[in-house]
PDB file of C-alpha atoms in Angstrom:
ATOM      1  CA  UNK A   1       0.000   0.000   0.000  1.00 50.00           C
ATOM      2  CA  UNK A   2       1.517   3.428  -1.086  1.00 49.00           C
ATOM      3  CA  UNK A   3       1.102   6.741   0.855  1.00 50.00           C
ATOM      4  CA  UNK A   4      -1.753   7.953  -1.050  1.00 50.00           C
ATOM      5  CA  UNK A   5      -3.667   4.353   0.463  1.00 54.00           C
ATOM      6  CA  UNK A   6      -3.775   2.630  -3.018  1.00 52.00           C
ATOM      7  CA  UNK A   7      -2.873  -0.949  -3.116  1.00 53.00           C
ATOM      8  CA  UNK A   8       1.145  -1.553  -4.534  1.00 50.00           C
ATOM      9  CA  UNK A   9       1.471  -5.192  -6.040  1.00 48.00           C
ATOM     10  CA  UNK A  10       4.782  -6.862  -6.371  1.00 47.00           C
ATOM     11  CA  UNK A  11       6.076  -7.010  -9.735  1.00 45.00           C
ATOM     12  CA  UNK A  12       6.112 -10.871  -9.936  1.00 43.00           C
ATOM     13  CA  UNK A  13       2.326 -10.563 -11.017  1.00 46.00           C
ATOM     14  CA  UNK A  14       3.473  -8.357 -14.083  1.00 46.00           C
ATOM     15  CA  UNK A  15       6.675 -10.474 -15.071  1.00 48.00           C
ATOM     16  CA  UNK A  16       4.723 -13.063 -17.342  1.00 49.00           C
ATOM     17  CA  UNK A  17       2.100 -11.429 -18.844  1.00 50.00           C
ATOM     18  CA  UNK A  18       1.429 -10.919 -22.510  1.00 53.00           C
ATOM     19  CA  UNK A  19       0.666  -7.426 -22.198  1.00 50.00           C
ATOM     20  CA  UNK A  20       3.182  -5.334 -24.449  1.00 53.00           C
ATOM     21  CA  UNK A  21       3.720  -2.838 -21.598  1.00 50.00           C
ATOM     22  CA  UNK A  22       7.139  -3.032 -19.698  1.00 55.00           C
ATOM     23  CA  UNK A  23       6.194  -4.881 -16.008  1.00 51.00           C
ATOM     24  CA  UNK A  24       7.890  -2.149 -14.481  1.00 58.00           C
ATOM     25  CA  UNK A  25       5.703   0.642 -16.061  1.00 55.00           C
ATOM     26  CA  UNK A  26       2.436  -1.004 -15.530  1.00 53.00           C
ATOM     27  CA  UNK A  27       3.128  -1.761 -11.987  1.00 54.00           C
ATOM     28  CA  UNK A  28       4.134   1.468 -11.512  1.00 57.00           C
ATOM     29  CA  UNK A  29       0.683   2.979 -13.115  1.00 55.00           C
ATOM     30  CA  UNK A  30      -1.442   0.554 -10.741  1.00 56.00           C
ATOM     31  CA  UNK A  31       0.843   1.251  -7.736  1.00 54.00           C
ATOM     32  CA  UNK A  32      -0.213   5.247  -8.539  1.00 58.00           C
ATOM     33  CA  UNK A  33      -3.215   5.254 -10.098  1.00 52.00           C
ATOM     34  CA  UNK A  34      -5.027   2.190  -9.901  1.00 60.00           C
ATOM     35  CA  UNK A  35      -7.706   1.547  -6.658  1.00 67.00           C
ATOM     36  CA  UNK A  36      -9.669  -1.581  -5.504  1.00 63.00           C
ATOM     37  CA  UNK A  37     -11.729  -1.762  -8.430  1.00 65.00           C
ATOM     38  CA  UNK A  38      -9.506  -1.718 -11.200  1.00 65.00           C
ATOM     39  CA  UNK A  39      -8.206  -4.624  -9.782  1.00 60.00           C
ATOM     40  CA  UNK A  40     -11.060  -6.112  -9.349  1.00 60.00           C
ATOM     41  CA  UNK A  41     -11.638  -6.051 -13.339  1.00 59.00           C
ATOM     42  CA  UNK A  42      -7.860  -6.802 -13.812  1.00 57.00           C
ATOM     43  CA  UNK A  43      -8.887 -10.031 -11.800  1.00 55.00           C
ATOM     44  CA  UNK A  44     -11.987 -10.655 -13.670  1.00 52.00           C
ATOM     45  CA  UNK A  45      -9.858 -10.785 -16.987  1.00 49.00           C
ATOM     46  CA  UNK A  46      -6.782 -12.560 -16.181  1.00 51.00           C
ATOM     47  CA  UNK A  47      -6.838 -15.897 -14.081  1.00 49.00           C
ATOM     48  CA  UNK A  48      -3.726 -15.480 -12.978  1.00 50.00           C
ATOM     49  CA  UNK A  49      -4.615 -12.636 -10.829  1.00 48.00           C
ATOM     50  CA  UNK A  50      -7.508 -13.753  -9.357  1.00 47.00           C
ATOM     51  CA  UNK A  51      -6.299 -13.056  -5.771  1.00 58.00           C
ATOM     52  CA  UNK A  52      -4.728  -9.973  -6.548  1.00 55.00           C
ATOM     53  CA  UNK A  53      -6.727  -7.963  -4.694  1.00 61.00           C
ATOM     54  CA  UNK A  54      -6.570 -10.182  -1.576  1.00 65.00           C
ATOM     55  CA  UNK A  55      -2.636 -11.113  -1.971  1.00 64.00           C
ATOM     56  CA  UNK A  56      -2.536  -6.719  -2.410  1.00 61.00           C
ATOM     57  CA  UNK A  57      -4.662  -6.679   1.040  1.00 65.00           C
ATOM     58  CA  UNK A  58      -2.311  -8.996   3.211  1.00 70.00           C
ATOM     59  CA  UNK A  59       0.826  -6.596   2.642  1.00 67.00           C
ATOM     60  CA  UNK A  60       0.006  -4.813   5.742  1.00 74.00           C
ATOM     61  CA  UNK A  61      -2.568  -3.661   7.839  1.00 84.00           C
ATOM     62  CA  UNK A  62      -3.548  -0.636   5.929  1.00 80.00           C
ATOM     63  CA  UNK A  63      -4.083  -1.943   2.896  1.00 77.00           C
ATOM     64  CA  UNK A  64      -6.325  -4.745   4.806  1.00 83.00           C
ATOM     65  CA  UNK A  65      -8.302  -1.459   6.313  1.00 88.00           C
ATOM     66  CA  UNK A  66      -8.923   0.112   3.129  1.00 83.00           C
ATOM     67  CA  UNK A  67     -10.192  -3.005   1.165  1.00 82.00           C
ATOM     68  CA  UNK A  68     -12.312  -4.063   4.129  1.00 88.00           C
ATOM     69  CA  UNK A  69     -13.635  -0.364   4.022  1.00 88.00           C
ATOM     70  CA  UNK A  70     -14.108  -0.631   0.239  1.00 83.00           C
ATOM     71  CA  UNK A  71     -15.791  -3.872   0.338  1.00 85.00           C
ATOM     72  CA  UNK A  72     -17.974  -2.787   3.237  1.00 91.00           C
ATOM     73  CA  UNK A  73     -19.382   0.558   1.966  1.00 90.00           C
ATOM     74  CA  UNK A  74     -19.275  -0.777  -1.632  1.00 86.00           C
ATOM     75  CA  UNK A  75     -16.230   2.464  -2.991  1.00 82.00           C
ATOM     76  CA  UNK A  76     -13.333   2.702  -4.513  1.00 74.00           C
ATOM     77  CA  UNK A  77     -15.004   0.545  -7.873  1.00 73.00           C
ATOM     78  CA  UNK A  78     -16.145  -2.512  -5.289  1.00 75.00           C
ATOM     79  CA  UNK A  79     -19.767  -3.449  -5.296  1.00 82.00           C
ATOM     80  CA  UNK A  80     -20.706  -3.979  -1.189  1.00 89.00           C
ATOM     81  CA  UNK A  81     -19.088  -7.313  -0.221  1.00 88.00           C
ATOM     82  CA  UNK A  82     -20.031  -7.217   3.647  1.00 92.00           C
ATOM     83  CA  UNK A  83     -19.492 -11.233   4.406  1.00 91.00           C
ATOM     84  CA  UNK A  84     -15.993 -10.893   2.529  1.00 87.00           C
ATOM     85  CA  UNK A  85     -14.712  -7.250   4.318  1.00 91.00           C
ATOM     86  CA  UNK A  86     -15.927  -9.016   7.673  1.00 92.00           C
ATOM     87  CA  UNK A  87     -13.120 -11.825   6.799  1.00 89.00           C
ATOM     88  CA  UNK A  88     -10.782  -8.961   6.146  1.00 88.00           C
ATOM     89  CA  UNK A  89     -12.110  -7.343  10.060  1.00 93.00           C
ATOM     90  CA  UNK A  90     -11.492 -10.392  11.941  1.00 90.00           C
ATOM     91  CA  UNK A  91      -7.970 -10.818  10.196  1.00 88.00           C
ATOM     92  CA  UNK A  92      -6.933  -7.208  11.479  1.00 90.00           C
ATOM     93  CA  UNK A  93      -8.544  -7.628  14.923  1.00 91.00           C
ATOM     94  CA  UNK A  94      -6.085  -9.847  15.698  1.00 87.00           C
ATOM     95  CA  UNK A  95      -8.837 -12.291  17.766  1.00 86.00           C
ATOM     96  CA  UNK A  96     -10.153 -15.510  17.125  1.00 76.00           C
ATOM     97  CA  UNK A  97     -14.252 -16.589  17.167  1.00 70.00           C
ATOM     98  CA  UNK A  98     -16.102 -19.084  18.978  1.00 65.00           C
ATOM     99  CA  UNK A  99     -18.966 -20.670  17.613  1.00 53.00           C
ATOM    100  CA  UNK A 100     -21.388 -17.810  18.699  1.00 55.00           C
ATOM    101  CA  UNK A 101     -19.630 -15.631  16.994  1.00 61.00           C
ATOM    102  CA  UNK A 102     -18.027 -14.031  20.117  1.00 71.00           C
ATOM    103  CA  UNK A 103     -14.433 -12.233  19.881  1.00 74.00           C
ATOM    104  CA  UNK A 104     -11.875 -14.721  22.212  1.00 67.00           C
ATOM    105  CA  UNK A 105      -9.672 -12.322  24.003  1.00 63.00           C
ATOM    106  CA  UNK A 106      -6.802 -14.979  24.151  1.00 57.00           C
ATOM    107  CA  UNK A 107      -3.650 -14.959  21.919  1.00 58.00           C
ATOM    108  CA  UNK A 108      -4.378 -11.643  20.299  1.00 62.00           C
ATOM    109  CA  UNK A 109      -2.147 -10.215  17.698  1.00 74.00           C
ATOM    110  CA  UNK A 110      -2.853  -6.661  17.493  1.00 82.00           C
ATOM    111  CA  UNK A 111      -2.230  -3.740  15.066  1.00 83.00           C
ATOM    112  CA  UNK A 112      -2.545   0.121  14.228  1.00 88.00           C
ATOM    113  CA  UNK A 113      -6.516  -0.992  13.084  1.00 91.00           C
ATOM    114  CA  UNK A 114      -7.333  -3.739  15.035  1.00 92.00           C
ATOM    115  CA  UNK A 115      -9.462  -1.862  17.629  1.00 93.00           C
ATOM    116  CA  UNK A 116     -11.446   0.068  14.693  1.00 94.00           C
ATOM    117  CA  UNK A 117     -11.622  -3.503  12.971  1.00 95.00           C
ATOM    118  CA  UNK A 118     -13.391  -4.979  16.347  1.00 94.00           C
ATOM    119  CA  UNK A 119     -15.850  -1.896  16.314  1.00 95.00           C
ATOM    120  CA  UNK A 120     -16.670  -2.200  12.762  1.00 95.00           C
ATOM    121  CA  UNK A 121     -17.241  -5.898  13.454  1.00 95.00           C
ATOM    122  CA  UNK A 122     -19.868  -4.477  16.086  1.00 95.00           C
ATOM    123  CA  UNK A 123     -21.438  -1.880  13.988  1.00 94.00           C
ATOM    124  CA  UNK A 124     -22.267  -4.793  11.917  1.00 94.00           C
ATOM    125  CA  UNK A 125     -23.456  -7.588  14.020  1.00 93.00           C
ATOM    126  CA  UNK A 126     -25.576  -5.128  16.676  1.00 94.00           C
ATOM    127  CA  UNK A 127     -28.979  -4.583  14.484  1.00 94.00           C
ATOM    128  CA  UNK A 128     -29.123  -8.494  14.187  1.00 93.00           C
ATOM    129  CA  UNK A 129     -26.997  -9.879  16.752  1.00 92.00           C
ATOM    130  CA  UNK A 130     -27.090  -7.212  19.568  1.00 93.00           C
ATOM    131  CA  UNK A 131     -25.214 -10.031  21.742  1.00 91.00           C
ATOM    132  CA  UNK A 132     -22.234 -10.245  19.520  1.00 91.00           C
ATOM    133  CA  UNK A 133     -22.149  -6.700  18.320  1.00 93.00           C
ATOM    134  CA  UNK A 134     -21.935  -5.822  22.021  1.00 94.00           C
ATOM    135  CA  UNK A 135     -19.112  -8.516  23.060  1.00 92.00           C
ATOM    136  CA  UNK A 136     -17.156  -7.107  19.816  1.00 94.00           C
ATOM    137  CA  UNK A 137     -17.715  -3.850  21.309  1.00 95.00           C
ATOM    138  CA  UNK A 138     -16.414  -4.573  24.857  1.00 94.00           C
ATOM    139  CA  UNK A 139     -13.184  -6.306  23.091  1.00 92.00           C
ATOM    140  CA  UNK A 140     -12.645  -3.211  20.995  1.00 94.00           C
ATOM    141  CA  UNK A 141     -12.293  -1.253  24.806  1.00 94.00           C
ATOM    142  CA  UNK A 142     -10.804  -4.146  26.631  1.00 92.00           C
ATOM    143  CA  UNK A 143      -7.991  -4.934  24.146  1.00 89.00           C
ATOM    144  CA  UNK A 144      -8.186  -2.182  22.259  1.00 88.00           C
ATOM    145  CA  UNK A 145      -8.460   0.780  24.219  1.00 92.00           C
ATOM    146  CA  UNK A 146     -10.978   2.039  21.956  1.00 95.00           C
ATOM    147  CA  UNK A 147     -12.925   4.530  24.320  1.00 97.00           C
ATOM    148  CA  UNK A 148     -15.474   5.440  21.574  1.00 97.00           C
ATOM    149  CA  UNK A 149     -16.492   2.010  21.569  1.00 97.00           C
ATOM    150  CA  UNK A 150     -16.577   2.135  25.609  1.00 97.00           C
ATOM    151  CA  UNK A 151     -19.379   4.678  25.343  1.00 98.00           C
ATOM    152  CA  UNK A 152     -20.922   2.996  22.500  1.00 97.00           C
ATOM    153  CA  UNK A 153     -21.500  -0.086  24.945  1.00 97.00           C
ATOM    154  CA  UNK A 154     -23.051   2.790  27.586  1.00 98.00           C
ATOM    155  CA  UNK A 155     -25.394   4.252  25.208  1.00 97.00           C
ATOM    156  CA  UNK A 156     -26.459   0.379  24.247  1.00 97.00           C
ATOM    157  CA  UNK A 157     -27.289  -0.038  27.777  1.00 97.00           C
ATOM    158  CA  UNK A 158     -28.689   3.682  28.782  1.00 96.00           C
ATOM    159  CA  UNK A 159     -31.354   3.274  25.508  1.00 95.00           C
ATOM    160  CA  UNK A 160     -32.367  -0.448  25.719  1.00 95.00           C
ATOM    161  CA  UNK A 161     -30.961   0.107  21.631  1.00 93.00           C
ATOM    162  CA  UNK A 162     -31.041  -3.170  19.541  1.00 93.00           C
ATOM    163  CA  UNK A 163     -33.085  -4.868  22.182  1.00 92.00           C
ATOM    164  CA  UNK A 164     -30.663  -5.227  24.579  1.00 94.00           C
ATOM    165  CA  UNK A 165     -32.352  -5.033  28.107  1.00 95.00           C
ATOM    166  CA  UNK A 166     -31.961  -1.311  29.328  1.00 96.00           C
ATOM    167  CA  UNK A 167     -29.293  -1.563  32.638  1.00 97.00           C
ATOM    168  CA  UNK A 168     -28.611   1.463  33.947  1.00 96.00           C
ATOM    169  CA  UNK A 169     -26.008   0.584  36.444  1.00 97.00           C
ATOM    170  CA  UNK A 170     -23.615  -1.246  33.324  1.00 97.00           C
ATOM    171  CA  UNK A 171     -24.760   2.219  31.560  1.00 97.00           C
ATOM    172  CA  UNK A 172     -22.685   4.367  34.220  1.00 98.00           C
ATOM    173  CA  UNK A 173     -20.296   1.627  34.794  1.00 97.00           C
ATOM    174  CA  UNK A 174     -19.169   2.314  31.076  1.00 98.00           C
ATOM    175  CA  UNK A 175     -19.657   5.794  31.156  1.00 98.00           C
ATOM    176  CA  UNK A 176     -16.937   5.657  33.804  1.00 98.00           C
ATOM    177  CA  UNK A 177     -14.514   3.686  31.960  1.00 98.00           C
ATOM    178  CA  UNK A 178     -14.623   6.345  28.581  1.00 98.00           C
ATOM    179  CA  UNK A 179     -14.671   9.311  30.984  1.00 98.00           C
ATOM    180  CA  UNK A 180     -11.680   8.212  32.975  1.00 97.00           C
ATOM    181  CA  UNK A 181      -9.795   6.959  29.357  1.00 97.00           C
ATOM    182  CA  UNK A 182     -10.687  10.909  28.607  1.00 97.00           C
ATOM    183  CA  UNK A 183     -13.478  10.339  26.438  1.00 98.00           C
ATOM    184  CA  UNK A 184     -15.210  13.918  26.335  1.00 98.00           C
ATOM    185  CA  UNK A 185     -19.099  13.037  25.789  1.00 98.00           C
ATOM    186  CA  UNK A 186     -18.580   9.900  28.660  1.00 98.00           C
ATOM    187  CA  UNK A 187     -16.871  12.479  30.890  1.00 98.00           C
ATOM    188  CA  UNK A 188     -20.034  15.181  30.545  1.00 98.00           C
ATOM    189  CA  UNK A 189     -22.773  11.815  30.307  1.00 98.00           C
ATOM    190  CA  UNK A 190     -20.737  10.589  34.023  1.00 98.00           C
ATOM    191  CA  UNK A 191     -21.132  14.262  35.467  1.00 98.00           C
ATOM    192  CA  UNK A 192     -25.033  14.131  34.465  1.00 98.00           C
ATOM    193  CA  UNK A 193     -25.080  10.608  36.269  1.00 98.00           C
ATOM    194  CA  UNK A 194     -23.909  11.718  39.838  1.00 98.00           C
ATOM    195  CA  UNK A 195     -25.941  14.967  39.285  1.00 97.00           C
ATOM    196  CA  UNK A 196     -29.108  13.291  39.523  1.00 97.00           C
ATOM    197  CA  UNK A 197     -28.158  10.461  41.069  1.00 97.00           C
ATOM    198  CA  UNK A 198     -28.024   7.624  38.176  1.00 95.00           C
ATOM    199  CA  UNK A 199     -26.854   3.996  39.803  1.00 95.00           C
ATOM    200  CA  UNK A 200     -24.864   6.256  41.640  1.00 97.00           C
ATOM    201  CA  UNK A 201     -25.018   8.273  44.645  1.00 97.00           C
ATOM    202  CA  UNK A 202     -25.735  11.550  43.989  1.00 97.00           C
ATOM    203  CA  UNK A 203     -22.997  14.004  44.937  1.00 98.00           C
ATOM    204  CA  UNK A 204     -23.269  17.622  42.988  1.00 98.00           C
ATOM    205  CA  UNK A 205     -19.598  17.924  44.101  1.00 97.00           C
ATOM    206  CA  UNK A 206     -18.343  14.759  41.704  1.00 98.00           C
ATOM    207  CA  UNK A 207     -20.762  16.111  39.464  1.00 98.00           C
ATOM    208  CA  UNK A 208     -19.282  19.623  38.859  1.00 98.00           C
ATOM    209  CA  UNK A 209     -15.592  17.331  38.884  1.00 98.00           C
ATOM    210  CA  UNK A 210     -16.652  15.904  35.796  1.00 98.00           C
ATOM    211  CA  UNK A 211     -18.469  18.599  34.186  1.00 98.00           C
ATOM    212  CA  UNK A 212     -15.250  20.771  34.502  1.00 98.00           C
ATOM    213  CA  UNK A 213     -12.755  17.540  33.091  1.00 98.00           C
ATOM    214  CA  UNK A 214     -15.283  17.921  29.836  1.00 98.00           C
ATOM    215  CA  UNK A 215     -15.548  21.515  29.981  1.00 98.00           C
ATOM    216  CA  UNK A 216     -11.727  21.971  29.526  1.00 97.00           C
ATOM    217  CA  UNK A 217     -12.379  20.061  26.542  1.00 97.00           C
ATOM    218  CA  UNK A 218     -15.027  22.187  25.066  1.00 96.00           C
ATOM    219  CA  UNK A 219     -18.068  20.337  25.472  1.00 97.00           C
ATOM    220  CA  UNK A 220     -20.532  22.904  24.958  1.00 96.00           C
ATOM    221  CA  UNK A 221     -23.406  21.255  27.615  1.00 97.00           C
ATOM    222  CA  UNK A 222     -20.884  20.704  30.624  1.00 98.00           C
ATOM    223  CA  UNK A 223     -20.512  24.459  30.641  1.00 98.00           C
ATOM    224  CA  UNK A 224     -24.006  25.088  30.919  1.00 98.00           C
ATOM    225  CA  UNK A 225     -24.478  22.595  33.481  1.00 98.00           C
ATOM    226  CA  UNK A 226     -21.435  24.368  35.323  1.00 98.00           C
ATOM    227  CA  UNK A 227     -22.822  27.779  35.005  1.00 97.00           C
ATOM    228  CA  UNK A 228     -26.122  26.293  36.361  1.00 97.00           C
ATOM    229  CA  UNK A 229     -24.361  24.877  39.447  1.00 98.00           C
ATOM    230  CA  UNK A 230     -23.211  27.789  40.354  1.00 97.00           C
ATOM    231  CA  UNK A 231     -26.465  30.095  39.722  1.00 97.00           C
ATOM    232  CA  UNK A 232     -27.978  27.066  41.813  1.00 97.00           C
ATOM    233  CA  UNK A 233     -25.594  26.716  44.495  1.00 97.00           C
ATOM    234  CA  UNK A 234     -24.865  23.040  44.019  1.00 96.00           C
ATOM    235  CA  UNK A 235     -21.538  21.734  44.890  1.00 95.00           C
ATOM    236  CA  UNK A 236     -20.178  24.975  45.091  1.00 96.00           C
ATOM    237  CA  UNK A 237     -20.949  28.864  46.742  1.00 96.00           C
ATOM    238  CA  UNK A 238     -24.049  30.215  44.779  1.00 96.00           C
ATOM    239  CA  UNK A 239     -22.472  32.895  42.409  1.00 96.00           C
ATOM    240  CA  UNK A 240     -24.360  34.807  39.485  1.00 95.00           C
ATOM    241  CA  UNK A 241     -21.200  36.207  37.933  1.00 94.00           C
ATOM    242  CA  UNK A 242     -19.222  33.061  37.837  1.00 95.00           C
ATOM    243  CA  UNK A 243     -22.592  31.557  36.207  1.00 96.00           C
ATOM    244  CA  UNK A 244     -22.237  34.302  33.496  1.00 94.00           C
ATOM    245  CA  UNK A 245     -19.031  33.261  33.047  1.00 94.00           C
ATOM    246  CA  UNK A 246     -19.638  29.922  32.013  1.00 97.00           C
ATOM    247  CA  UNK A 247     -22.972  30.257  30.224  1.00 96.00           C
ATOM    248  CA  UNK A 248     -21.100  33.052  28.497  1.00 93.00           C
ATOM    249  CA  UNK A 249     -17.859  30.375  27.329  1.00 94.00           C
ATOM    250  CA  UNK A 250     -20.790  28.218  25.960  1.00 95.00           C
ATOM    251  CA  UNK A 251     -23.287  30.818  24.385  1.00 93.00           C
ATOM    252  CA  UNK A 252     -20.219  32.302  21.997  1.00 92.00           C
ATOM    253  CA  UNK A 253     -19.786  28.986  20.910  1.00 92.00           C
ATOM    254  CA  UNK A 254     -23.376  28.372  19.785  1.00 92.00           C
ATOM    255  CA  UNK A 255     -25.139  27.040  23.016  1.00 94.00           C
ATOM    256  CA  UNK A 256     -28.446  28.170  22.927  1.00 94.00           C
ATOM    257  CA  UNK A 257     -29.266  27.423  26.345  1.00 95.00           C
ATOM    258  CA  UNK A 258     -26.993  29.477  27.715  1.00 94.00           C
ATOM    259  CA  UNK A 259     -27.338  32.281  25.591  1.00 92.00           C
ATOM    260  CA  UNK A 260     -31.071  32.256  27.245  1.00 93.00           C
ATOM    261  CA  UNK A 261     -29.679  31.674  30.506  1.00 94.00           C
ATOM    262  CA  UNK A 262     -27.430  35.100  30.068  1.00 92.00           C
ATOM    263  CA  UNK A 263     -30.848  36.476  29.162  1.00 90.00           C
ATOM    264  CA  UNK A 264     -32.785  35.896  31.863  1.00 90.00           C
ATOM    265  CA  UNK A 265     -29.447  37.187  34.297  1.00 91.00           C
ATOM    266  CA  UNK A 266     -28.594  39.564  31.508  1.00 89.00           C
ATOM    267  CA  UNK A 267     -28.341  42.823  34.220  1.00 88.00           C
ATOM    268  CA  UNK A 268     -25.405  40.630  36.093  1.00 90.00           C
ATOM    269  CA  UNK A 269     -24.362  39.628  32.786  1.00 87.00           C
ATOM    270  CA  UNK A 270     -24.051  43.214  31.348  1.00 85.00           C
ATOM    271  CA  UNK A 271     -21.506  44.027  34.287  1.00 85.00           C
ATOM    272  CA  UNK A 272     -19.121  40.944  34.746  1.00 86.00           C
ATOM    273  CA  UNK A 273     -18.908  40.440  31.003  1.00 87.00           C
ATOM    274  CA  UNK A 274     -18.758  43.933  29.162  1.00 80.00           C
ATOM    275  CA  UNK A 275     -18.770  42.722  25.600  1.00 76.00           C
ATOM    276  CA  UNK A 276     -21.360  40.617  26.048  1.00 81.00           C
ATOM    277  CA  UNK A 277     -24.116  43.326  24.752  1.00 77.00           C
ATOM    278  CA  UNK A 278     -23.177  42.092  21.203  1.00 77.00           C
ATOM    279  CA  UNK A 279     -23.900  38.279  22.207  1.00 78.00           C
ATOM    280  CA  UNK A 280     -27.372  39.227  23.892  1.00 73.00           C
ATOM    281  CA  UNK A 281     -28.553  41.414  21.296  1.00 71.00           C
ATOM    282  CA  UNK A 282     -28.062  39.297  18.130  1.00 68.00           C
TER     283      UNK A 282
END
C-alpha cells in the first residue's frame, strides 16, 4: 500500500504477462493510479490474478483497512461485499471466534486498526446480533483501548438500543470507563449521572468534577451545566457572575441554552462580562 492508500502489487504478477507494456511501467501505473476496483476487473480478466486484490490486502494492515472499508461501503469501484470485508475485520482484529460468533480475548495479535476492525465488526453484528455486536464492542475497549467504543456499549445499555435489556447501572459503569480513558461526551454523560443520582449516589460535588474535566475540553453542555451549578448553588458557593461566566464560554460557541440563561441574568451579565451586549442582542 503506497502513501496515497492505493494498493502496490509486487512485480512478480506483471513479469509473465502478454501485455506489451514493460512490467515495471504497468506496476508502476497501478501502484499510482489504480484503486480496488480496477483490480477487481484486472482479476476478472486474467486468471492469474484472481487473488490480486486479496494477496494486495495482506501486505500490511492498511491496505487490509482500506479493502475491508471498500468492500464494506461498496467504494473505490467494489460493489458492497459485507461477508468478505468481515473476513478482512477479523484478520486485522487480531482475535479468534467461537462458535457464537463471540471475539476470544486470548492470543491476540494486534495492530494500528485492530481496535477500529473490532468496532466495525460491532457496527455490523448489533442490528441483528445485539449479543455479539456488544461482546465485539467490549473487546474493541478491553484490548483495544478504543474509548469510543466504551461509550458505545453505555449508550447500548442507557437506551435499551437493539433490544438489549436497558441496565442502567452497566450504563454508568461504562460511562466511567470512557470518561476516565478521557473520552469527552462519557466524561459530561458521568457528570449528568452523579448529578441526579443515576446507579450512583448523587454528589453535585463529583458532578461539577466531571463537568469541569469535559468543559476543559469544550463540550458545549458541561458548561451550561457548570454555570447552572453555580447560579444554583450546588456543589459549590451560589455565584451569578461566575454563572455568566460559564454560560457566556458556551453561548459564543453556539449554546443556545446558555445564551437564554445570560438572558434571563442579563443585568449581572451586562456588568461581569462587558462585551457581552453584542452576544445578547443578536
Amino acid at each position: 500500500m503506497n502513501s496515497s492508500g492505493r494498493p502496490s502489487l509486487p512485480l512478480f504478477y506483471f513479469e509473465n504477462s502478454n501485455i506489451d507494456i514493460p512490467a515495471e511501467v504497468l506496476h508502476r501505473c497501478l501502484l499510482e493510479f489504480a484503486e480496488w476496483g480496477d483490480l477487481a476487473r484486472l482479476a476478472a480478466v486474467q486468471t492469474s490474478w484472481s487473488h490480486i486484490m486479496y494477496e494486495a490486502a495482506s501486505s500490511d494492515p492498511l491496505a487490509a483497512w482500506s479493502l475491508a472499508q471498500a468492500l464494506l461501503h461498496g467504494t473505490d469501484g467494489l460493489s458492497s461485499n459485507p461477508h468478505a470485508a468481515m473476513k478482512l475485520l477479523r484478520t486485522l482484529s487480531g482475535l479468534e471466534e467461537d462458535e457464537c460468533q463471540m471475539p476470544l480475548r486470548r492470543n491476540a495479535i494486534l495492530n494500528e486498526f485492530s481496535a477500529a476492525a473490532m468496532k466495525e465488526i460491532a457496527t455490523y453484528y448489533l442490528p441483528n446480533n445485539p449479543t455479539a455486536g456488544l461482546a465485539w464492542l467490549e473487546a474493541a475497549y478491553e484490548v483495544g483501548n478504543n474509548l469510543d467504543a466504551a461509550h458505545e456499549v453505555a449508550l447500548v445499555y442507557e437506551n435499551g438500543s437493539h433490544g438489549i435489556e436497558v441496565d442502567v447501572v452497566g450504563a454508568v459503569a461504562w460511562f466511567e470507563k470512557a470518561a476516565e480513558g478521557g473520552h469527552v461526551e462519557a466524561m459530561a454523560e458521568l457528570g449528568l449521572c452523579y448529578e441526579l443520582g443515576l446507579a450512583v449516589e448523587q454528589s453535585d460535588e463529583k458532578a461539577l468534577e466531571w463537568y469541569m474535566k469535559a468543559a476543559e475540553k469544550g463540550h458545549l453542555t458541561a458548561k451550561y451545566s457548570i454555570g447552572e451549578a453555580f447560579e444554583e448553588a450546588r456543589g459549590v458557593p451560589q455565584s451569578d457572575a461566575e454563572a455568566c461566566l460559564w454560560y457566556y464560554r458556551a453561548a459564543i460557541d453556539g449554546d443556545e441554552d446558555s445564551r437564554r440563561a445570560l438572558r434571563r441574568l442579563e443585568d449581572i451579565a451586562r456588568i461581569v462580562l462587558p462585551g457581552v451586549g453584542r452576544l445578547l442582542d443578536e
